[in-house]
Short mmCIF file of C-alpha atoms in Angstrom, two decimals:
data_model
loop_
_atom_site.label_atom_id
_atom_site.label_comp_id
_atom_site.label_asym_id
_atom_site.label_seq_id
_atom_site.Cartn_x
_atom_site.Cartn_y
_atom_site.Cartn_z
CA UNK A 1 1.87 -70.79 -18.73
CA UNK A 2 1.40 -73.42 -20.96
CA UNK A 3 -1.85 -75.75 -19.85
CA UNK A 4 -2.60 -79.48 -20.20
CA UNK A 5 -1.59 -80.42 -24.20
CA UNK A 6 -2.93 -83.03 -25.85
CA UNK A 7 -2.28 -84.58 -29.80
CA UNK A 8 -3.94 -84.97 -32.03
CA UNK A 9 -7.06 -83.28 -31.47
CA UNK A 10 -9.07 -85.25 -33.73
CA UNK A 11 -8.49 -88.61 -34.94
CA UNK A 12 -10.54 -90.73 -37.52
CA UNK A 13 -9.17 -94.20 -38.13
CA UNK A 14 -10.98 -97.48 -39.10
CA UNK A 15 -11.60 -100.76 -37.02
CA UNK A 16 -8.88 -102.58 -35.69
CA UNK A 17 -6.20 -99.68 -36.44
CA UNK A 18 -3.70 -98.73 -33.26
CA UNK A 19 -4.75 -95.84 -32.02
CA UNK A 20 -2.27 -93.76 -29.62
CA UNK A 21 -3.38 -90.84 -27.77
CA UNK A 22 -0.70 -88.20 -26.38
CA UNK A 23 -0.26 -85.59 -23.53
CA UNK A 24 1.75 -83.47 -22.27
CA UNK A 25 0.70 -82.40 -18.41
CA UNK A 26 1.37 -78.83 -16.30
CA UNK A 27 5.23 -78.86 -15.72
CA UNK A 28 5.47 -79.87 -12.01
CA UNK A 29 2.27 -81.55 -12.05
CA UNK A 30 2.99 -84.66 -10.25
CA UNK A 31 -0.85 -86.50 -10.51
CA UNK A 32 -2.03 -87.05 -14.21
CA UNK A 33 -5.72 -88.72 -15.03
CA UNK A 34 -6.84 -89.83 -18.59
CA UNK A 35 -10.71 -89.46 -19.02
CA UNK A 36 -13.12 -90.33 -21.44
CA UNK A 37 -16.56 -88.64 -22.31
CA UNK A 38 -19.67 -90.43 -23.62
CA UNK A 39 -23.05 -89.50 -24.34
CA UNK A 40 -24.51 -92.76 -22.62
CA UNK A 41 -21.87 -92.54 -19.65
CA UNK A 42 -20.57 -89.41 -19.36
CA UNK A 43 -17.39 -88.23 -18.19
CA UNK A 44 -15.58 -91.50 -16.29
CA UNK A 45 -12.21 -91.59 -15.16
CA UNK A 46 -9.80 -94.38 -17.31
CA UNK A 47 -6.53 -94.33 -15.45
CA UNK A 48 -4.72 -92.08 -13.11
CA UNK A 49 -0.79 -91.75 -12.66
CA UNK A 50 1.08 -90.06 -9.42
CA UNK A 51 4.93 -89.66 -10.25
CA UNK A 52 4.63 -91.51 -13.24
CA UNK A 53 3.01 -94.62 -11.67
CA UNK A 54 -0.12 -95.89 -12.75
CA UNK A 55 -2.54 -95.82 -9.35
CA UNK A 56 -5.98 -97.03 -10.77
CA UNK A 57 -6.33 -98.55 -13.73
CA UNK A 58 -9.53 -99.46 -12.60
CA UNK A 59 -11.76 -97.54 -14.99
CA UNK A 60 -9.67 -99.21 -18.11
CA UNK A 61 -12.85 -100.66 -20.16
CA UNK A 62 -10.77 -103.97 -21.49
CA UNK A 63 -7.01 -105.15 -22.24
CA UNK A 64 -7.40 -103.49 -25.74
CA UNK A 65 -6.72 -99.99 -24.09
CA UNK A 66 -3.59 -99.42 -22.18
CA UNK A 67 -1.15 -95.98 -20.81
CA UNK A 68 1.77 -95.40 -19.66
CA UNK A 69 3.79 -92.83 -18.61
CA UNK A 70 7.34 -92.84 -19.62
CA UNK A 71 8.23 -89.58 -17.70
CA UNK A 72 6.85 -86.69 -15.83
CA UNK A 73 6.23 -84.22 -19.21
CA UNK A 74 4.71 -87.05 -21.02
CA UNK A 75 1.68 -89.80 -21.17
CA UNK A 76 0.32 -91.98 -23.95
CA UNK A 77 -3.41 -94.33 -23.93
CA UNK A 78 -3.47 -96.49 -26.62
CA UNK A 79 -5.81 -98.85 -27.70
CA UNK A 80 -5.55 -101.68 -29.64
CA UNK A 81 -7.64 -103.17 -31.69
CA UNK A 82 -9.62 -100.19 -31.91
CA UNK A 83 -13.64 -100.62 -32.35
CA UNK A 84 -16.54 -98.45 -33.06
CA UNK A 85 -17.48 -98.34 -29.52
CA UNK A 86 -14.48 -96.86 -28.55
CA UNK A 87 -15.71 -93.48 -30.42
CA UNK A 88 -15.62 -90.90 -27.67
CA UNK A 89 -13.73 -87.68 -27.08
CA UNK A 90 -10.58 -88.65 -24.40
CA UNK A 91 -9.26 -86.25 -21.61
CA UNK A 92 -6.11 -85.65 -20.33
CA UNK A 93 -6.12 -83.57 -16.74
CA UNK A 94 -3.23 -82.85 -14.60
CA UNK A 95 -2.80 -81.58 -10.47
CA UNK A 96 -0.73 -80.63 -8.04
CA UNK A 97 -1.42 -82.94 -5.21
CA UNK A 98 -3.98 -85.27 -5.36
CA UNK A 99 -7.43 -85.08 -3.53
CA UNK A 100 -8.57 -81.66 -2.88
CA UNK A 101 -6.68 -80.05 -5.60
CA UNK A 102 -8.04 -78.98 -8.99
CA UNK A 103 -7.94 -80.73 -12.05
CA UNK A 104 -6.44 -78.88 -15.02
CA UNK A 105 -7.70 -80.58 -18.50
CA UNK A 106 -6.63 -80.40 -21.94
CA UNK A 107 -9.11 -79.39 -24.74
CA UNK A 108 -9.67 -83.16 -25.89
CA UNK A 109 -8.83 -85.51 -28.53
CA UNK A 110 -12.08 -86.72 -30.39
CA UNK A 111 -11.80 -89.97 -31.84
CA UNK A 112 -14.02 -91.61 -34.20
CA UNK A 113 -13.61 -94.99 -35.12
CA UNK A 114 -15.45 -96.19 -38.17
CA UNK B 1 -24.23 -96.36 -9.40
CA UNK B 2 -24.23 -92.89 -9.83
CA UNK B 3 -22.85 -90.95 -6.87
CA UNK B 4 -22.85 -88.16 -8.18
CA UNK B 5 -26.27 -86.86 -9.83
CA UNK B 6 -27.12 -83.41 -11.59
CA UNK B 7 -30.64 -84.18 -12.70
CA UNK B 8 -31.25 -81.11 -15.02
CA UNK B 9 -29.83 -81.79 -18.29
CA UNK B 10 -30.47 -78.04 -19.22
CA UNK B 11 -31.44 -74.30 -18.40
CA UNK B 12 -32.46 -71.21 -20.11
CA UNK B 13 -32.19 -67.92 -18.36
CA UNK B 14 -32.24 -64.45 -19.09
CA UNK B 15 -28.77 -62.24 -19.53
CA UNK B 16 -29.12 -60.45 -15.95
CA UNK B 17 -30.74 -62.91 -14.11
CA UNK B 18 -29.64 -65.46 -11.32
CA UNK B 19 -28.81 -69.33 -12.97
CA UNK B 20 -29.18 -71.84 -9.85
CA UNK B 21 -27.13 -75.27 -10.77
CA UNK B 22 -28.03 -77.82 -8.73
CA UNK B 23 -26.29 -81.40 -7.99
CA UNK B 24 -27.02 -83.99 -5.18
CA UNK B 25 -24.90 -86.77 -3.65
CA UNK B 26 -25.17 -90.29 -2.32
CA UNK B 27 -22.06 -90.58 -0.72
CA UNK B 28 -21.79 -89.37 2.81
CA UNK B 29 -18.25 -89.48 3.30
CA UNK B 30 -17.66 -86.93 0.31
CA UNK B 31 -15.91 -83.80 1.68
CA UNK B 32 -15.12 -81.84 -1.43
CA UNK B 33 -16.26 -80.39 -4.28
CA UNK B 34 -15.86 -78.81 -7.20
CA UNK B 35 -17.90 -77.39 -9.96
CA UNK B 36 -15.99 -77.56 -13.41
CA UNK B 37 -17.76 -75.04 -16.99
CA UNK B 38 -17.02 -76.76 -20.27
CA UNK B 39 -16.97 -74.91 -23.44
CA UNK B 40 -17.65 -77.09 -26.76
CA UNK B 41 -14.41 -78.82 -28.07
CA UNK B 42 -12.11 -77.53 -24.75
CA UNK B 43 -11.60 -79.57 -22.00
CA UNK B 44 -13.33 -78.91 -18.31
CA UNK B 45 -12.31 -75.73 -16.57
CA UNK B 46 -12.22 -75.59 -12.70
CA UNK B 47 -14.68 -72.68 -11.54
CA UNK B 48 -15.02 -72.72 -7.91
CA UNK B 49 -14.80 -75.45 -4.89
CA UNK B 50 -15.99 -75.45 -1.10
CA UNK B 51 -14.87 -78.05 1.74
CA UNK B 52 -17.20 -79.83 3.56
CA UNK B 53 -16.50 -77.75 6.66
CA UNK B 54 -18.20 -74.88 4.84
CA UNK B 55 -21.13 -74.56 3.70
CA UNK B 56 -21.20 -71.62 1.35
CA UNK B 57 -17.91 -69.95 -0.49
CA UNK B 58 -18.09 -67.23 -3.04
CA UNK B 59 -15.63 -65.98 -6.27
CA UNK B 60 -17.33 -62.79 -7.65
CA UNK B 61 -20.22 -63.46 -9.68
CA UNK B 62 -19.83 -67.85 -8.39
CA UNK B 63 -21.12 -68.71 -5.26
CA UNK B 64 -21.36 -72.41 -4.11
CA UNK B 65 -23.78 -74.04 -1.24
CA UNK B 66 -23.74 -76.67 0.16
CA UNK B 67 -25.81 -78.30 2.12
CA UNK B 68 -24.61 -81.40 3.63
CA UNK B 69 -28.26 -82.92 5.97
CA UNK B 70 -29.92 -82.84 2.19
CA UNK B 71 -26.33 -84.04 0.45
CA UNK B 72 -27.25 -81.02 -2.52
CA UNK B 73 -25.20 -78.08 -3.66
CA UNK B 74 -25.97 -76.10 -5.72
CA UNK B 75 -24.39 -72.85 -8.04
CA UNK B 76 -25.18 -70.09 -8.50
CA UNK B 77 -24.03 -67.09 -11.35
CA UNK B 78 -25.23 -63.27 -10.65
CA UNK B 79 -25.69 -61.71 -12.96
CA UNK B 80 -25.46 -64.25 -15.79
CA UNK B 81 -24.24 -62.73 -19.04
CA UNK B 82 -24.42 -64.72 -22.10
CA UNK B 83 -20.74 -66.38 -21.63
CA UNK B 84 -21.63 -67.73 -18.77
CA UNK B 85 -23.12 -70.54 -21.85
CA UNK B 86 -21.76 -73.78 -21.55
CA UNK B 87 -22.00 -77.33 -19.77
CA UNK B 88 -21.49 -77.02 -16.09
CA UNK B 89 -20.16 -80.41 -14.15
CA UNK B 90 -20.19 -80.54 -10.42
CA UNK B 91 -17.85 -83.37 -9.31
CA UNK B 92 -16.07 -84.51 -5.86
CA UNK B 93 -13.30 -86.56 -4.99
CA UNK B 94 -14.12 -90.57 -4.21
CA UNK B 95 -12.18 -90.55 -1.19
CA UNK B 96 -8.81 -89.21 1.18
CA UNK B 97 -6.60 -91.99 -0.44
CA UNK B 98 -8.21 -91.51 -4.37
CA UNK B 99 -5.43 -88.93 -5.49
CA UNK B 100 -7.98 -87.28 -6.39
CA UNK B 101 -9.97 -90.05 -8.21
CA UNK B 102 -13.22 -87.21 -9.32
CA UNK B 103 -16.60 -88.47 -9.99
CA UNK B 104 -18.29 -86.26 -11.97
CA UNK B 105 -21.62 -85.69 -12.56
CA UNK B 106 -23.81 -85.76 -16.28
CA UNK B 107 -23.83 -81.90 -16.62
CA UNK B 108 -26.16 -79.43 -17.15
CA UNK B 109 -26.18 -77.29 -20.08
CA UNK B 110 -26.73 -73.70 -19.22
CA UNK B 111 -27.93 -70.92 -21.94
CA UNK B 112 -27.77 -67.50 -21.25
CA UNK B 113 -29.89 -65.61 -23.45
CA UNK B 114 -29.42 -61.56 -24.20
#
């Protein structure tokens, strides 16, 4: 079965350049979760989507960065402007069920922003 | 705040031997967990969980405790062979009514050496 895909895997772009993120989740998955991973912070949750409805937006750093989820076999976080800061490699995950059930991530999209 | 703490950033051990993981907890009300292996450039895989109404639960060579008076859990890998290698995350869910909202911890880096 096909896991968690995300595009593109790496993405170099200079300051101020839109910058759009893509995934694809587990067929039937109904929860999806964009994360982002950081040397300083780590790995923090972004935003998190149950039937295609943004829950918690509440780990969104600023308005520049924003998802949405125009169906259930498809996601997008963009930001916009991008800035150096926002260099970090971003997660997609996808469950069945929310609490209590595993998390099944894609492999990553690294961005650098220069 | 971070609720979720894995204070060793790294350990060495010897193809063969038993690798102990460790990870503590602030948050009382936590009643799952999971413990996630990361390879470099892939994404988080799930390894093993255990409810908080257990307080041990093993998957071959994986075997989770947790001990919920001293809020710790800790893995551990026997025998650990040298692909065991990679970032280990323990994480747990922030509450019932999260969908799953994870807080992970900083990781620890685990080398098995032949």
């Amino acid at each position: 079965d096909a896991g968690v895909i995300q595009s593109p895997r790496h993405e170099v772009t200079e300051m101020g350049q839109e910058v759009t993120l893509r995934c694809k989740p587990i067929s039937g998955h109904d929860y999806l979760f964009w994360y982002r991973q950081t040397m300083m912070r780590g790995l923090e949750l972004l935003i998190y989507f149950n039937n295609n409805v943004p829950i918690d937006d509440s780990g969104m750093p600023e308005d520049r960065f924003s998802a949405k989820m125009p169906n259930a076999s498809f996601s997008t976080l963009k930001i916009q402007p991008s800035e150096p800061r926002d260099s970090a490699v971003y997660f997609c995950a996808s469950s069945l069920g929310g609490s209590n059930q595993p998390q099944h991530f894609g492999d990553g999209t690294r961005l650098s922003i220069l | 705040d971070q609720q979720v703490k894995q204070n060793s950033p790294s350990l060495s051990v010897q193809e063969g031997r038993i690798s102990i993981l460790n990870c503590d907890y602030t948050n009382s009300m936590f009643d799952y967990f999971l413990w996630y292996k990361k390879y470099p450039a892939e994404g988080p895989t799930f390894l093993i969980s255990i409810s908080s109404i257990k307080d041990k639960n093993e998957d071959g060579r994986f075997t989770v405790f947790l001990n919920k008076s001293a809020k710790h859990l800790s893995l551990h890998i026997v025998p650990s062979q040298p692909g065991d290698s990679a970032v280990y995350f323990c994480a747990a869910p922030k509450g019932r009514n999260q969908g799953g909202k994870l807080i992970f911890g900083q990781g620890t880096e685990l080398s098995v050496k032949p």
